[in-house]
Amino acid sequence: MSARMMEDGVYYVGSQDWDRQIFDELIPLPQGTSYNSYLIQGRDNTALIDTVDPEKAHELLKNLQELELKIDYIVSNHAEQDHSGSIPLILEEYPEAVVVTNPKCKELLKNFLFIPEDKFKTIGDGDKISLGGKTLEFIFTPWVHWPDTMVTYLEENKMLFSCDFFGSHMATSQLYSHENEEVYSAAKRYYAELMMPFRPTIKNNLAKISKRDIKTIAPSHGPIYSPVNEIINLYKDWISDETLNLVVIPYVSMHGSTRVMVDHLVDSLIKRGLVVKPFNLGHMDPGEFLMSLVDASTLVIASPTVLTGPHPLTVSNAYLINLLRPKLKYVAIMGSFGWGSRMEELLKGQLSNLKVEYLESISIKGLPTQDDLEKIDALADEILKKHESS
Ligand SMILES: Cc1cc2nc3c(=O)[nH]c(=O)nc-3n(C[C@H](O)[C@H](O)[C@H](O)COP(=O)(O)O)c2cc1C
């Protein structure tokens, strides 16, 4: 994508990555992604806000060359390489530029990219730099999602350059959220995959940045938000303690017995008026699964026993759930085994970060009998009771 003027003296100079399919070797990208970089031209000085993934450095450079401007400052909001990785190249091309960042980000940039000490201008929380008619304020937002994360506020334009905060993985020719409503679902996916563990710090930092009058939020991935109310309200909702009347059931079944249990539970919950989302861990979109955990009240993990413990797919997903710390209220474990199992004990040990109430587990030898199915109905009754009371 070529450089695009957003407002007088503010340009989009980033890159759309239409082809990228996976991020961090972990997160599938059904809509690609973008690395957003912005150029702000003041009367006296020019600042580049973040760069792009090194894979796309040539596009950033082309966009900057089109504009034929000098660069005095490269503001680095966050040291992760998808934003900072092209800084060394930009420093080579624009040797007069200095990297403006906070002390934590500076240390990381030195470690990741070998940027020399004399290339930095270190700023503190709330510090400002005037470019001449354009004033940049730096607001530290630690742990959204790394210790170094900060945002940059352009006072005159009421624009917040939020880096990963409010980001979405989406390649699109439509630069603004009002042109592409899909951004809100992509932003929820991004929140679920990256931001969910940082709910408490997001809460504080949202309050901190909300003290500014913000007309536009320009993140470093995905479309730009203008107006900003909808994304801010969605974030408030996601980080709140409120959960929905939703039961999420990740399951695995090798020979069908656990599957019979899951199918019965799904029917039983639907009959009781609950919303249910089953996910076959062997065939699911992990992003959809994690999005469902943003709002769910109850998680029921269903797995057969394999070599005394849960199936390895269950183990890896339980590990991820524990890291992401969704705001679940209730968890139940169920599954089929052959002769002896430690699945319940091992899974509970894996989920130690979750502040949840455990409902009674259901372990069944082989294929469920009529009695076993009644136990599953009793679990559905219990879930309904819990949801009604909370
Ligand atoms: C590779 C493998 C290892 C197993 N290990 C155990 C075990 O350690 N303990 C046990 O009780 N059952 C074990 N089983 C038996 C399964 O737990 C049992 O067949 C169960 O009913 C499978 O549920 P499913 O039909 O949902 O796959 C094992 C099965 C397989 C295929």
Coordinates of C-alpha atoms and ligand atoms in Angstrom, one line a residue:
M1 CA 0.0 0.0 0.0
S2 CA 1.3 3.5 -0.9
A3 CA 1.6 6.3 1.6
R4 CA -1.8 7.8 2.4
M5 CA -2.6 11.1 3.9
M6 CA -4.9 10.7 6.9
E7 CA -5.1 14.3 8.1
D8 CA -3.1 17.4 7.4
G9 CA 0.5 16.4 8.3
V10 CA -0.4 12.8 9.3
Y11 CA 0.3 9.9 6.9
Y12 CA -0.2 6.2 6.9
V13 CA 3.1 4.6 5.7
G14 CA 2.6 1.0 6.8
S15 CA 2.1 -2.2 5.0
Q16 CA -0.7 -4.8 4.5
D17 CA 0.4 -8.4 4.8
W18 CA -2.3 -10.2 2.8
D19 CA -0.5 -13.5 2.7
R20 CA 0.6 -14.1 6.3
Q21 CA -1.1 -17.1 7.7
I22 CA 0.3 -17.5 11.2
F23 CA 1.6 -15.1 13.9
D24 CA 4.2 -15.9 16.6
E25 CA 4.2 -19.5 15.0
L26 CA 1.0 -19.9 17.1
I27 CA -2.0 -17.7 16.0
P28 CA -3.7 -18.4 12.7
L29 CA -4.4 -15.3 10.7
P30 CA -7.6 -15.9 8.7
Q31 CA -7.6 -12.3 7.4
G32 CA -3.8 -11.7 7.1
T33 CA -2.5 -8.7 9.1
S34 CA -1.0 -5.3 8.7
Y35 CA 1.9 -3.4 10.2
N36 CA 0.8 0.1 10.6
S37 CA 3.4 2.9 10.7
Y38 CA 2.6 6.6 10.7
L39 CA 4.5 9.7 9.8
I40 CA 3.8 13.0 11.5
Q41 CA 5.1 16.1 9.9
G42 CA 5.4 19.2 12.1
R43 CA 6.6 22.6 11.1
D44 CA 10.1 21.9 12.3
N45 CA 10.4 18.1 12.7
T46 CA 9.0 14.9 11.5
A47 CA 8.4 11.7 13.5
L48 CA 7.8 8.2 12.4
I49 CA 5.5 6.2 14.8
D50 CA 6.7 2.6 14.9
T51 CA 7.9 0.7 11.8
V52 CA 6.9 -2.6 10.2
D53 CA 7.9 -6.2 10.3
P54 CA 11.3 -6.6 8.6
E55 CA 9.7 -8.7 5.9
K56 CA 7.9 -5.5 4.7
A57 CA 10.7 -3.0 5.3
H58 CA 11.0 -2.3 1.6
E59 CA 7.4 -1.1 1.5
L60 CA 7.9 1.2 4.4
L61 CA 11.0 2.6 2.8
K62 CA 9.2 3.1 -0.5
N63 CA 6.4 5.0 1.3
L64 CA 8.8 7.2 3.1
Q65 CA 10.8 8.0 0.0
E66 CA 7.5 8.9 -1.9
L67 CA 6.9 11.6 0.8
E68 CA 10.4 13.0 0.4
L69 CA 10.6 14.1 4.0
K70 CA 13.5 14.0 6.5
I71 CA 12.9 11.9 9.7
D72 CA 14.1 13.3 13.0
Y73 CA 12.4 10.9 15.4
I74 CA 11.4 7.3 15.2
V75 CA 9.0 6.7 18.1
S76 CA 9.1 3.1 19.3
N77 CA 5.9 2.3 21.3
H78 CA 6.8 -1.3 21.7
A79 CA 10.0 -3.4 21.1
E80 CA 8.3 -6.4 19.4
Q81 CA 9.9 -7.0 16.1
D82 CA 6.7 -6.7 14.0
H83 CA 6.8 -2.9 14.9
S84 CA 10.5 -2.3 15.6
G85 CA 12.2 -4.7 13.3
S86 CA 12.7 -2.2 10.5
I87 CA 14.2 0.5 12.8
P88 CA 17.8 -0.5 11.9
L89 CA 17.1 -0.1 8.2
I90 CA 15.4 3.3 8.7
L91 CA 18.3 4.5 10.8
E92 CA 20.7 3.5 8.0
E93 CA 18.6 5.4 5.4
Y94 CA 17.9 8.4 7.7
P95 CA 21.1 8.6 9.8
E96 CA 20.0 11.9 11.5
A97 CA 17.0 10.2 13.1
V98 CA 17.0 9.1 16.8
V99 CA 14.8 6.5 18.4
V100 CA 12.4 7.9 21.0
T101 CA 11.3 5.5 23.6
N102 CA 10.9 4.6 27.3
P103 CA 13.8 2.9 29.3
K104 CA 12.3 -0.6 29.2
C105 CA 11.7 -0.5 25.5
K106 CA 15.2 0.9 24.9
E107 CA 16.8 -2.1 26.8
L108 CA 14.7 -4.6 24.7
L109 CA 15.6 -2.8 21.4
K110 CA 19.3 -2.9 22.3
N111 CA 19.0 -6.7 23.0
F112 CA 16.8 -7.6 20.0
L113 CA 18.2 -5.3 17.3
F114 CA 21.6 -4.1 18.5
I115 CA 20.6 -0.4 18.2
P116 CA 23.6 1.6 19.7
E117 CA 23.1 3.6 22.9
D118 CA 23.8 7.0 21.1
K119 CA 20.8 6.5 18.8
F120 CA 18.3 6.8 21.6
K121 CA 16.4 9.7 23.1
T122 CA 14.8 8.3 26.3
I123 CA 11.5 9.8 27.5
G124 CA 9.5 9.5 30.7
D125 CA 5.7 8.9 31.3
G126 CA 3.8 12.0 30.2
D127 CA 6.8 13.6 28.5
K128 CA 6.1 15.6 25.3
I129 CA 8.0 16.5 22.2
S130 CA 6.9 19.3 19.9
L131 CA 7.4 18.9 16.2
G132 CA 6.1 22.5 15.6
G133 CA 2.3 22.7 15.6
K134 CA 2.2 18.9 16.3
T135 CA 2.8 17.8 19.9
L136 CA 3.5 14.2 20.8
E137 CA 2.7 13.0 24.4
F138 CA 4.1 9.6 25.5
I139 CA 1.8 7.7 27.9
F140 CA 3.3 4.5 29.4
T141 CA 0.8 1.6 29.3
P142 CA 3.0 -1.2 30.8
W143 CA 1.8 -4.8 30.4
V144 CA -0.6 -4.2 27.5
H145 CA 1.0 -6.7 26.5
W146 CA 4.7 -6.4 27.3
P147 CA 6.5 -4.5 30.1
D148 CA 7.6 -1.8 27.7
T149 CA 4.3 -1.0 26.0
M150 CA 3.4 2.7 25.6
V151 CA 1.1 4.8 23.4
T152 CA 1.7 8.1 21.8
Y153 CA -1.0 10.9 21.7
L154 CA -0.9 13.6 19.1
E155 CA -2.6 16.5 20.9
E156 CA -3.6 18.8 18.0
N157 CA -5.2 16.0 16.0
K158 CA -6.6 14.2 19.1
M159 CA -5.1 11.0 17.8
L160 CA -3.9 8.1 19.9
F161 CA -1.2 5.8 18.3
S162 CA -1.9 2.8 20.5
C163 CA 0.4 0.2 19.0
D164 CA -0.9 -3.3 19.9
F165 CA -3.6 -1.9 22.2
F166 CA -6.9 -2.1 20.3
G167 CA -5.2 -3.9 17.4
S168 CA -6.7 -6.4 15.0
H169 CA -5.1 -8.9 12.6
M170 CA -6.6 -7.8 9.3
A171 CA -5.2 -6.9 6.0
T172 CA -7.6 -4.5 4.3
S173 CA -7.6 -1.7 1.7
Q174 CA -10.1 0.2 3.9
L175 CA -8.1 2.2 6.4
Y176 CA -10.9 3.1 8.8
S177 CA -13.2 1.1 11.0
H178 CA -16.3 2.8 9.6
E179 CA -15.5 1.4 6.2
N180 CA -15.1 -2.1 7.5
E181 CA -17.2 -3.3 10.4
E182 CA -15.4 -6.7 10.4
V183 CA -12.7 -5.0 12.4
Y184 CA -14.7 -5.5 15.7
S185 CA -14.7 -9.3 15.4
A186 CA -11.0 -9.3 14.4
A187 CA -10.3 -7.0 17.4
K188 CA -12.1 -9.5 19.7
R189 CA -10.0 -12.3 18.3
Y190 CA -6.8 -10.3 18.8
Y191 CA -7.9 -9.5 22.4
A192 CA -8.6 -13.1 23.1
E193 CA -5.3 -14.3 21.7
L194 CA -3.0 -11.7 23.1
M195 CA -4.6 -9.3 25.5
M196 CA -6.8 -11.5 27.7
P197 CA -4.2 -12.3 30.4
F198 CA -3.7 -8.6 31.0
R199 CA -7.3 -7.7 31.9
P200 CA -6.3 -5.9 35.2
T201 CA -3.6 -3.8 33.6
I202 CA -5.8 -3.0 30.6
K203 CA -8.4 -1.7 33.0
N204 CA -5.9 0.7 34.6
N205 CA -4.4 1.8 31.3
L206 CA -7.8 2.3 29.7
A207 CA -8.7 4.7 32.5
K208 CA -5.3 6.4 32.1
I209 CA -5.6 7.1 28.4
S210 CA -9.3 8.0 28.7
K211 CA -8.3 11.2 30.4
R212 CA -7.3 12.5 26.9
D213 CA -9.8 13.7 24.3
I214 CA -9.4 11.0 21.7
K215 CA -11.0 11.3 18.2
T216 CA -9.0 8.7 16.4
I217 CA -7.2 5.5 17.6
A218 CA -4.5 4.4 15.2
P219 CA -3.3 1.0 16.2
S220 CA -0.3 -0.9 14.8
H221 CA -2.4 -3.8 13.4
G222 CA -5.7 -3.5 11.5
P223 CA -8.0 -0.6 10.7
I224 CA -7.9 2.8 12.4
Y225 CA -10.9 3.6 14.7
S226 CA -12.8 6.8 14.1
P227 CA -15.1 7.3 15.9
V228 CA -13.6 5.5 18.9
N229 CA -16.6 4.8 21.2
E230 CA -17.4 1.4 19.9
I231 CA -14.0 -0.2 20.3
I232 CA -13.5 1.4 23.7
N233 CA -16.9 0.1 24.9
L234 CA -16.1 -3.3 23.5
Y235 CA -12.8 -3.3 25.5
K236 CA -14.7 -2.2 28.6
D237 CA -17.0 -5.1 28.1
W238 CA -14.3 -7.7 27.5
I239 CA -12.3 -6.7 30.6
S240 CA -15.3 -6.4 32.8
D241 CA -16.2 -9.2 35.3
E242 CA -19.5 -9.8 33.5
T243 CA -19.9 -13.2 31.7
L244 CA -22.6 -14.4 29.3
N245 CA -25.0 -17.4 29.7
L246 CA -22.5 -19.4 27.6
V247 CA -21.0 -22.8 28.0
V248 CA -17.8 -23.6 26.0
I249 CA -17.0 -27.3 25.6
P250 CA -13.5 -28.1 24.1
Y251 CA -13.4 -31.9 23.5
V252 CA -11.4 -34.7 22.0
S253 CA -12.6 -38.2 21.3
M254 CA -10.5 -41.0 19.7
H255 CA -13.2 -43.8 19.5
G256 CA -16.4 -41.9 20.1
S257 CA -17.3 -42.5 23.7
T258 CA -16.4 -39.0 25.0
R259 CA -18.1 -37.7 21.9
V260 CA -21.4 -39.3 22.9
M261 CA -21.0 -37.6 26.3
V262 CA -20.4 -34.2 24.6
D263 CA -23.4 -34.6 22.2
H264 CA -25.7 -35.4 25.1
L265 CA -24.5 -32.5 27.2
V266 CA -24.8 -30.1 24.3
D267 CA -28.5 -31.2 23.7
S268 CA -29.2 -31.1 27.4
L269 CA -27.9 -27.6 27.8
I270 CA -29.7 -26.3 24.7
K271 CA -33.0 -27.8 26.1
R272 CA -32.4 -25.8 29.2
G273 CA -32.0 -22.6 27.2
L274 CA -28.2 -22.2 27.5
V275 CA -26.0 -21.0 24.7
V276 CA -23.4 -23.8 23.9
K277 CA -20.2 -23.8 21.9
P278 CA -18.6 -27.2 21.4
F279 CA -15.1 -27.2 19.9
N280 CA -13.5 -30.4 18.5
L281 CA -9.9 -29.7 19.5
G282 CA -8.6 -31.7 16.5
H283 CA -10.4 -29.6 13.9
M284 CA -11.2 -26.2 15.3
D285 CA -10.1 -22.6 14.6
P286 CA -8.2 -21.8 17.8
G287 CA -9.1 -18.1 17.4
E288 CA -12.9 -18.9 17.5
F289 CA -12.3 -21.0 20.5
L290 CA -10.4 -18.3 22.4
M291 CA -13.0 -15.7 21.4
S292 CA -15.7 -17.8 23.0
L293 CA -13.7 -17.8 26.3
V294 CA -13.7 -13.9 26.4
D295 CA -17.4 -14.0 27.5
A296 CA -18.1 -17.6 28.7
S297 CA -19.4 -18.4 32.2
T298 CA -18.6 -22.1 32.1
L299 CA -16.0 -24.3 30.6
V300 CA -16.6 -28.1 30.3
I301 CA -13.4 -29.9 29.2
A302 CA -14.1 -33.3 27.7
S303 CA -11.3 -35.8 27.0
P304 CA -10.5 -39.5 26.9
T305 CA -7.7 -40.8 29.1
V306 CA -4.5 -41.5 27.3
L307 CA -1.6 -43.0 29.2
T308 CA -3.3 -42.1 32.5
G309 CA -3.7 -38.4 31.7
P310 CA -5.8 -36.2 29.4
H311 CA -5.4 -36.6 25.6
P312 CA -2.3 -34.4 24.5
L313 CA -4.6 -32.0 22.6
T314 CA -6.5 -31.4 25.8
V315 CA -3.2 -30.9 27.6
S316 CA -1.9 -28.2 25.2
N317 CA -5.3 -26.4 25.1
A318 CA -5.6 -26.5 28.9
Y319 CA -2.1 -25.0 29.1
L320 CA -3.1 -22.2 26.8
I321 CA -6.4 -21.5 28.7
N322 CA -4.4 -21.3 32.0
L323 CA -2.0 -18.8 30.4
L324 CA -4.8 -16.7 29.0
R325 CA -6.8 -16.6 32.3
P326 CA -10.3 -16.1 30.9
K327 CA -12.9 -14.7 33.3
L328 CA -14.7 -18.0 33.6
K329 CA -16.7 -18.7 36.7
Y330 CA -17.3 -22.5 36.6
V331 CA -15.3 -25.5 35.2
A332 CA -16.3 -29.2 34.8
I333 CA -14.2 -32.0 33.5
M334 CA -15.6 -35.1 31.9
G335 CA -14.5 -38.0 29.7
S336 CA -14.3 -41.7 29.0
F337 CA -11.5 -44.0 30.2
G338 CA -10.7 -47.8 30.0
W339 CA -9.2 -49.0 33.3
G340 CA -7.7 -46.2 35.4
S341 CA -7.3 -42.4 35.1
R342 CA -5.7 -39.4 36.8
M343 CA -7.2 -37.0 34.2
E344 CA -9.2 -34.9 36.6
E345 CA -6.4 -34.4 39.0
L346 CA -3.9 -33.6 36.3
L347 CA -6.2 -31.2 34.5
K348 CA -7.1 -29.3 37.6
G349 CA -3.3 -29.0 38.3
Q350 CA -2.9 -27.5 34.9
L351 CA -5.6 -24.8 35.4
S352 CA -4.1 -23.4 38.6
N353 CA -4.4 -19.7 37.4
L354 CA -8.2 -19.9 37.0
K355 CA -10.3 -18.5 39.9
V356 CA -13.2 -20.8 39.3
E357 CA -15.6 -23.1 41.1
Y358 CA -15.3 -26.7 40.0
L359 CA -18.5 -28.5 39.3
E360 CA -18.7 -32.3 39.8
S361 CA -16.6 -34.2 37.3
I362 CA -18.0 -37.1 35.3
S363 CA -15.6 -40.1 34.4
I364 CA -17.2 -42.9 32.5
K365 CA -15.8 -46.4 31.8
G366 CA -16.1 -46.9 28.0
L367 CA -19.3 -45.9 26.3
P368 CA -21.9 -44.0 28.5
T369 CA -24.8 -46.0 29.8
Q370 CA -28.3 -44.6 30.4
D371 CA -27.2 -43.9 34.1
D372 CA -24.2 -42.0 32.8
L373 CA -26.3 -39.9 30.5
E374 CA -28.5 -39.0 33.5
K375 CA -25.4 -37.8 35.3
I376 CA -24.7 -35.5 32.3
D377 CA -28.3 -34.2 32.6
A378 CA -27.6 -33.5 36.3
L379 CA -24.5 -31.5 35.2
A380 CA -26.6 -29.5 32.8
D381 CA -29.1 -28.8 35.6
E382 CA -26.2 -27.7 37.9
I383 CA -24.8 -25.4 35.2
L384 CA -28.2 -23.8 34.6
K385 CA -28.6 -23.3 38.4
K386 CA -25.2 -21.6 38.6
H387 CA -25.9 -19.3 35.7
E388 CA -29.3 -18.3 37.0
S389 CA -27.8 -17.5 40.4
S390 CA -24.8 -15.4 39.1
Ligands
LIG1 C1 -3.2 -44.6 23.2 C2 -4.2 -44.9 24.3 C3 -3.9 -44.9 25.6 C4 -4.8 -45.1 26.6 N1 -4.4 -45.1 27.9 C5 -5.4 -45.3 28.9 C6 -5.0 -45.2 30.2 O1 -3.9 -44.9 30.6 N2 -6.0 -45.4 31.2 C7 -7.3 -45.7 30.8 O2 -8.1 -45.9 31.7 N3 -7.6 -45.8 29.5 C8 -6.7 -45.6 28.5 N4 -7.1 -45.7 27.2 C9 -8.4 -46.1 26.9 C10 -9.3 -44.9 26.6 O3 -9.3 -44.0 27.6 C11 -10.7 -45.5 26.4 O4 -10.7 -46.3 25.2 C12 -11.8 -44.4 26.2 O5 -13.0 -45.0 26.2 C13 -11.6 -43.6 24.9 O6 -12.5 -42.6 24.8 P1 -13.0 -42.1 23.4 O7 -13.8 -43.1 22.7 O8 -13.7 -40.8 23.6 O9 -11.7 -41.8 22.6 C14 -6.1 -45.5 26.2 C15 -6.5 -45.5 24.9 C16 -5.6 -45.2 23.9 C17 -5.9 -45.3 22.5

